[in-house]
Amino acid sequence: MNNIYKYEYRAKRLTNNKWAYGYMLVNSAGKYCLNGACQFEDNSENPVYIDKNTIGRYAKFRDINKKDVYEGDIVEWTFFYYERINGGLTYSDTIVTGIIKYKDGEFIFVPIRNNFQKVDYYVIDDLETDTESDAEVIGNIYDNPELMNNKNEK
């Protein structure tokens, strides 16, 4: 087997639909697996393969609960900003719900609820925020698709 990607991933196992974590591998038959999951389980001689439709990269940060954040996670992110009220500036915050995605070599946060700035996405590395105190994983698009309901329109 060849390690074809250098990033850590997660994906659902084909055998039991549970999450597996590791580095992406593809065997000679073209089946996807993760190095931790490709190791033999329970002393069997059968490798554990993953559903390639559930593959998500590690986004290289943790949330407020010290949980690793992956592509496909649904996150509530607290945004802090100034707004003009009655002629003065007031410091405010709002929680935006969105999905972590990977686009053009960067991790992005795509708002699905409370898109107060009316943007398509935020590049996570460009956000002036403390990810470990301002973001919280509330689920993911595979296990919790109901969290994507009631999307706000731009």
mmCIF file of N, CA, C and O in Angstrom, residues 12-72:
data_model
loop_
_atom_site.group_PDB
_atom_site.id
_atom_site.type_symbol
_atom_site.label_atom_id
_atom_site.label_comp_id
_atom_site.label_asym_id
_atom_site.label_seq_id
_atom_site.Cartn_x
_atom_site.Cartn_y
_atom_site.Cartn_z
ATOM 1 N N LYS A 12 -15.644 6.900 7.731
ATOM 2 C CA LYS A 12 -16.468 5.827 8.293
ATOM 3 C C LYS A 12 -15.969 4.471 7.782
ATOM 4 O O LYS A 12 -15.692 4.311 6.588
ATOM 5 N N ARG A 13 -15.896 3.514 8.676
ATOM 6 C CA ARG A 13 -15.531 2.149 8.292
ATOM 7 C C ARG A 13 -16.682 1.520 7.515
ATOM 8 O O ARG A 13 -17.851 1.744 7.836
ATOM 9 N N LEU A 14 -16.379 0.718 6.533
ATOM 10 C CA LEU A 14 -17.415 0.024 5.761
ATOM 11 C C LEU A 14 -18.089 -1.071 6.572
ATOM 12 O O LEU A 14 -19.265 -1.351 6.377
ATOM 13 N N THR A 15 -17.363 -1.682 7.486
ATOM 14 C CA THR A 15 -17.899 -2.827 8.219
ATOM 15 C C THR A 15 -18.915 -2.453 9.286
ATOM 16 O O THR A 15 -19.885 -3.169 9.497
ATOM 17 N N ASN A 16 -18.687 -1.327 10.002
ATOM 18 C CA ASN A 16 -19.573 -1.009 11.123
ATOM 19 C C ASN A 16 -20.000 0.461 11.184
ATOM 20 O O ASN A 16 -20.618 0.879 12.145
ATOM 21 N N ASN A 17 -19.623 1.239 10.192
ATOM 22 C CA ASN A 17 -20.013 2.653 10.097
ATOM 23 C C ASN A 17 -19.458 3.515 11.237
ATOM 24 O O ASN A 17 -19.958 4.593 11.493
ATOM 25 N N LYS A 18 -18.425 3.043 11.928
ATOM 26 C CA LYS A 18 -17.785 3.829 12.986
ATOM 27 C C LYS A 18 -16.619 4.606 12.390
ATOM 28 O O LYS A 18 -16.069 4.233 11.360
ATOM 29 N N TRP A 19 -16.227 5.694 13.084
ATOM 30 C CA TRP A 19 -15.136 6.527 12.601
ATOM 31 C C TRP A 19 -13.788 5.850 12.777
ATOM 32 O O TRP A 19 -13.541 5.199 13.789
ATOM 33 N N ALA A 20 -12.928 6.018 11.776
ATOM 34 C CA ALA A 20 -11.538 5.571 11.828
ATOM 35 C C ALA A 20 -10.680 6.799 11.526
ATOM 36 O O ALA A 20 -11.110 7.720 10.822
ATOM 37 N N TYR A 21 -9.444 6.817 12.044
ATOM 38 C CA TYR A 21 -8.566 7.981 11.900
ATOM 39 C C TYR A 21 -7.193 7.526 11.453
ATOM 40 O O TYR A 21 -6.722 6.462 11.832
ATOM 41 N N GLY A 22 -6.522 8.355 10.647
ATOM 42 C CA GLY A 22 -5.161 8.038 10.230
ATOM 43 C C GLY A 22 -4.799 8.723 8.935
ATOM 44 O O GLY A 22 -5.407 9.715 8.539
ATOM 45 N N TYR A 23 -3.779 8.164 8.277
ATOM 46 C CA TYR A 23 -3.318 8.714 6.999
ATOM 47 C C TYR A 23 -3.922 7.922 5.861
ATOM 48 O O TYR A 23 -4.104 6.714 5.949
ATOM 49 N N MET A 24 -4.250 8.630 4.768
ATOM 50 C CA MET A 24 -4.938 8.020 3.631
ATOM 51 C C MET A 24 -4.049 7.000 2.928
ATOM 52 O O MET A 24 -2.896 7.264 2.638
ATOM 53 N N LEU A 25 -4.636 5.855 2.661
ATOM 54 C CA LEU A 25 -3.974 4.798 1.904
ATOM 55 C C LEU A 25 -4.941 4.267 0.861
ATOM 56 O O LEU A 25 -6.150 4.239 1.081
ATOM 57 N N VAL A 26 -4.403 3.853 -0.270
ATOM 58 C CA VAL A 26 -5.196 3.190 -1.307
ATOM 59 C C VAL A 26 -4.445 1.922 -1.673
ATOM 60 O O VAL A 26 -3.252 1.976 -1.984
ATOM 61 N N ASN A 27 -5.132 0.780 -1.616
ATOM 62 C CA ASN A 27 -4.429 -0.462 -1.941
ATOM 63 C C ASN A 27 -4.391 -0.689 -3.451
ATOM 64 O O ASN A 27 -4.929 0.099 -4.230
ATOM 65 N N SER A 28 -3.777 -1.767 -3.849
ATOM 66 C CA SER A 28 -3.608 -2.045 -5.280
ATOM 67 C C SER A 28 -4.935 -2.275 -5.995
ATOM 68 O O SER A 28 -5.019 -2.130 -7.208
ATOM 69 N N ALA A 29 -5.989 -2.599 -5.246
ATOM 70 C CA ALA A 29 -7.312 -2.787 -5.848
ATOM 71 C C ALA A 29 -8.088 -1.472 -5.915
ATOM 72 O O ALA A 29 -9.226 -1.448 -6.360
ATOM 73 N N GLY A 30 -7.474 -0.375 -5.455
ATOM 74 C CA GLY A 30 -8.130 0.923 -5.497
ATOM 75 C C GLY A 30 -9.085 1.172 -4.349
ATOM 76 O O GLY A 30 -9.883 2.101 -4.389
ATOM 77 N N LYS A 31 -9.014 0.350 -3.292
ATOM 78 C CA LYS A 31 -9.870 0.551 -2.129
ATOM 79 C C LYS A 31 -9.187 1.497 -1.144
ATOM 80 O O LYS A 31 -7.983 1.415 -0.927
ATOM 81 N N TYR A 32 -9.985 2.379 -0.555
ATOM 82 C CA TYR A 32 -9.469 3.364 0.382
ATOM 83 C C TYR A 32 -9.451 2.810 1.799
ATOM 84 O O TYR A 32 -10.377 2.120 2.221
ATOM 85 N N CYS A 33 -8.400 3.152 2.539
ATOM 86 C CA CYS A 33 -8.348 2.831 3.951
ATOM 87 C C CYS A 33 -7.448 3.855 4.635
ATOM 88 O O CYS A 33 -6.768 4.640 3.985
ATOM 89 N N LEU A 34 -7.514 3.879 5.938
ATOM 90 C CA LEU A 34 -6.656 4.746 6.736
ATOM 91 C C LEU A 34 -5.658 3.860 7.444
ATOM 92 O O LEU A 34 -5.989 2.756 7.844
ATOM 93 N N ASN A 35 -4.438 4.352 7.633
ATOM 94 C CA ASN A 35 -3.397 3.462 8.151
ATOM 95 C C ASN A 35 -3.766 2.826 9.477
ATOM 96 O O ASN A 35 -3.515 1.660 9.690
ATOM 97 N N GLY A 36 -4.379 3.569 10.397
ATOM 98 C CA GLY A 36 -4.811 2.961 11.647
ATOM 99 C C GLY A 36 -5.883 1.915 11.415
ATOM 100 O O GLY A 36 -5.911 0.880 12.061
ATOM 101 N N ALA A 37 -6.774 2.169 10.467
ATOM 102 C CA ALA A 37 -7.873 1.249 10.194
ATOM 103 C C ALA A 37 -7.448 0.112 9.280
ATOM 104 O O ALA A 37 -8.124 -0.899 9.210
ATOM 105 N N CYS A 38 -6.364 0.266 8.561
ATOM 106 C CA CYS A 38 -5.913 -0.798 7.663
ATOM 107 C C CYS A 38 -5.147 -1.879 8.422
ATOM 108 O O CYS A 38 -4.881 -2.933 7.880
ATOM 109 N N GLN A 39 -4.763 -1.558 9.648
ATOM 110 C CA GLN A 39 -4.129 -2.584 10.458
ATOM 111 C C GLN A 39 -5.169 -3.651 10.757
ATOM 112 O O GLN A 39 -6.359 -3.391 10.787
ATOM 113 N N PHE A 40 -4.720 -4.836 10.998
ATOM 114 C CA PHE A 40 -5.654 -5.924 11.233
ATOM 115 C C PHE A 40 -6.310 -5.758 12.600
ATOM 116 O O PHE A 40 -5.666 -5.410 13.584
ATOM 117 N N GLU A 41 -7.617 -5.979 12.651
ATOM 118 C CA GLU A 41 -8.374 -5.851 13.889
ATOM 119 C C GLU A 41 -8.670 -7.228 14.466
ATOM 120 O O GLU A 41 -8.885 -8.186 13.734
ATOM 121 N N ASP A 42 -8.702 -7.306 15.772
ATOM 122 C CA ASP A 42 -9.083 -8.523 16.477
ATOM 123 C C ASP A 42 -8.315 -9.747 15.973
ATOM 124 O O ASP A 42 -8.860 -10.835 15.842
ATOM 125 N N ASN A 43 -7.048 -9.538 15.647
ATOM 126 C CA ASN A 43 -6.173 -10.610 15.163
ATOM 127 C C ASN A 43 -6.679 -11.281 13.892
ATOM 128 O O ASN A 43 -6.309 -12.398 13.573
ATOM 129 N N SER A 44 -7.565 -10.616 13.163
ATOM 130 C CA SER A 44 -8.028 -11.194 11.901
ATOM 131 C C SER A 44 -7.032 -10.829 10.809
ATOM 132 O O SER A 44 -6.126 -10.044 11.020
ATOM 133 N N GLU A 45 -7.208 -11.400 9.669
ATOM 134 C CA GLU A 45 -6.319 -11.094 8.558
ATOM 135 C C GLU A 45 -7.014 -10.223 7.521
ATOM 136 O O GLU A 45 -6.552 -10.115 6.398
ATOM 137 N N ASN A 46 -8.119 -9.598 7.896
ATOM 138 C CA ASN A 46 -8.861 -8.749 6.968
ATOM 139 C C ASN A 46 -8.662 -7.277 7.312
ATOM 140 O O ASN A 46 -8.993 -6.863 8.416
ATOM 141 N N PRO A 47 -8.151 -6.484 6.398
ATOM 142 C CA PRO A 47 -8.006 -5.057 6.673
ATOM 143 C C PRO A 47 -9.377 -4.389 6.732
ATOM 144 O O PRO A 47 -10.350 -4.896 6.185
ATOM 145 N N VAL A 48 -9.448 -3.256 7.413
ATOM 146 C CA VAL A 48 -10.699 -2.516 7.549
ATOM 147 C C VAL A 48 -10.691 -1.385 6.541
ATOM 148 O O VAL A 48 -9.821 -0.508 6.575
ATOM 149 N N TYR A 49 -11.658 -1.373 5.643
ATOM 150 C CA TYR A 49 -11.734 -0.355 4.601
ATOM 151 C C TYR A 49 -12.742 0.716 4.973
ATOM 152 O O TYR A 49 -13.615 0.504 5.817
ATOM 153 N N ILE A 50 -12.617 1.874 4.325
ATOM 154 C CA ILE A 50 -13.452 3.024 4.666
ATOM 155 C C ILE A 50 -14.313 3.454 3.492
ATOM 156 O O ILE A 50 -14.005 3.172 2.337
ATOM 157 N N ASP A 51 -15.382 4.167 3.814
ATOM 158 C CA ASP A 51 -16.268 4.741 2.807
ATOM 159 C C ASP A 51 -15.631 6.026 2.299
ATOM 160 O O ASP A 51 -15.528 7.005 3.036
ATOM 161 N N LYS A 52 -15.207 6.028 1.050
ATOM 162 C CA LYS A 52 -14.501 7.204 0.516
ATOM 163 C C LYS A 52 -15.390 8.451 0.481
ATOM 164 O O LYS A 52 -14.880 9.561 0.427
ATOM 165 N N ASN A 53 -16.700 8.283 0.559
ATOM 166 C CA ASN A 53 -17.611 9.438 0.560
ATOM 167 C C ASN A 53 -17.657 10.150 1.909
ATOM 168 O O ASN A 53 -18.261 11.215 2.020
ATOM 169 N N THR A 54 -17.046 9.561 2.936
ATOM 170 C CA THR A 54 -17.048 10.177 4.267
ATOM 171 C C THR A 54 -15.673 10.697 4.674
ATOM 172 O O THR A 54 -15.481 11.115 5.819
ATOM 173 N N ILE A 55 -14.718 10.689 3.765
ATOM 174 C CA ILE A 55 -13.357 11.111 4.088
ATOM 175 C C ILE A 55 -13.324 12.613 4.396
ATOM 176 O O ILE A 55 -13.867 13.419 3.653
ATOM 177 N N GLY A 56 -12.678 12.957 5.501
ATOM 178 C CA GLY A 56 -12.499 14.361 5.866
ATOM 179 C C GLY A 56 -11.108 14.595 6.433
ATOM 180 O O GLY A 56 -10.622 13.804 7.245
ATOM 181 N N ARG A 57 -10.453 15.677 6.010
ATOM 182 C CA ARG A 57 -9.117 16.017 6.507
ATOM 183 C C ARG A 57 -9.189 16.687 7.871
ATOM 184 O O ARG A 57 -10.133 17.407 8.167
ATOM 185 N N TYR A 58 -8.157 16.476 8.647
ATOM 186 C CA TYR A 58 -8.016 17.174 9.918
ATOM 187 C C TYR A 58 -7.727 18.642 9.605
ATOM 188 O O TYR A 58 -6.821 18.965 8.850
ATOM 189 N N ALA A 59 -8.519 19.546 10.172
ATOM 190 C CA ALA A 59 -8.414 20.974 9.853
ATOM 191 C C ALA A 59 -7.320 21.693 10.637
ATOM 192 O O ALA A 59 -7.187 22.914 10.548
ATOM 193 N N LYS A 60 -6.552 20.966 11.406
ATOM 194 C CA LYS A 60 -5.388 21.486 12.120
ATOM 195 C C LYS A 60 -5.738 22.459 13.236
ATOM 196 O O LYS A 60 -4.990 23.378 13.523
ATOM 197 N N PHE A 61 -6.907 22.280 13.835
ATOM 198 C CA PHE A 61 -7.204 23.026 15.050
ATOM 199 C C PHE A 61 -8.222 22.257 15.883
ATOM 200 O O PHE A 61 -8.851 21.317 15.408
ATOM 201 N N ARG A 62 -8.326 22.666 17.136
ATOM 202 C CA ARG A 62 -9.284 22.058 18.066
ATOM 203 C C ARG A 62 -10.305 23.110 18.473
ATOM 204 O O ARG A 62 -10.042 24.298 18.418
ATOM 205 N N ASP A 63 -11.449 22.630 18.910
ATOM 206 C CA ASP A 63 -12.498 23.554 19.333
ATOM 207 C C ASP A 63 -12.378 23.863 20.824
ATOM 208 O O ASP A 63 -11.403 23.472 21.478
ATOM 209 N N ILE A 64 -13.376 24.539 21.359
ATOM 210 C CA ILE A 64 -13.374 24.955 22.757
ATOM 211 C C ILE A 64 -13.294 23.773 23.715
ATOM 212 O O ILE A 64 -12.793 23.886 24.833
ATOM 213 N N ASN A 65 -13.757 22.604 23.282
ATOM 214 C CA ASN A 65 -13.731 21.396 24.103
ATOM 215 C C ASN A 65 -12.504 20.528 23.830
ATOM 216 O O ASN A 65 -12.470 19.361 24.216
ATOM 217 N N LYS A 66 -11.525 21.092 23.127
ATOM 218 C CA LYS A 66 -10.279 20.389 22.765
ATOM 219 C C LYS A 66 -10.533 19.212 21.822
ATOM 220 O O LYS A 66 -9.775 18.259 21.763
ATOM 221 N N LYS A 67 -11.627 19.287 21.064
ATOM 222 C CA LYS A 67 -11.972 18.247 20.091
ATOM 223 C C LYS A 67 -11.347 18.610 18.750
ATOM 224 O O LYS A 67 -11.461 19.748 18.286
ATOM 225 N N ASP A 68 -10.676 17.641 18.117
ATOM 226 C CA ASP A 68 -10.109 17.869 16.784
ATOM 227 C C ASP A 68 -11.226 18.198 15.810
ATOM 228 O O ASP A 68 -12.295 17.582 15.849
ATOM 229 N N VAL A 69 -10.962 19.152 14.918
ATOM 230 C CA VAL A 69 -11.958 19.580 13.937
ATOM 231 C C VAL A 69 -11.562 19.022 12.568
ATOM 232 O O VAL A 69 -10.406 19.133 12.162
ATOM 233 N N TYR A 70 -12.548 18.429 11.877
ATOM 234 C CA TYR A 70 -12.323 17.806 10.576
ATOM 235 C C TYR A 70 -13.238 18.409 9.519
ATOM 236 O O TYR A 70 -14.311 18.936 9.830
ATOM 237 N N GLU A 71 -12.807 18.281 8.293
ATOM 238 C CA GLU A 71 -13.643 18.615 7.142
ATOM 239 C C GLU A 71 -14.951 17.834 7.297
ATOM 240 O O GLU A 71 -14.945 16.646 7.618
ATOM 241 N N GLY A 72 -16.075 18.522 7.109
ATOM 242 C CA GLY A 72 -17.379 17.889 7.270
ATOM 243 C C GLY A 72 -18.002 18.138 8.632
ATOM 244 O O GLY A 72 -19.174 17.820 8.840
#
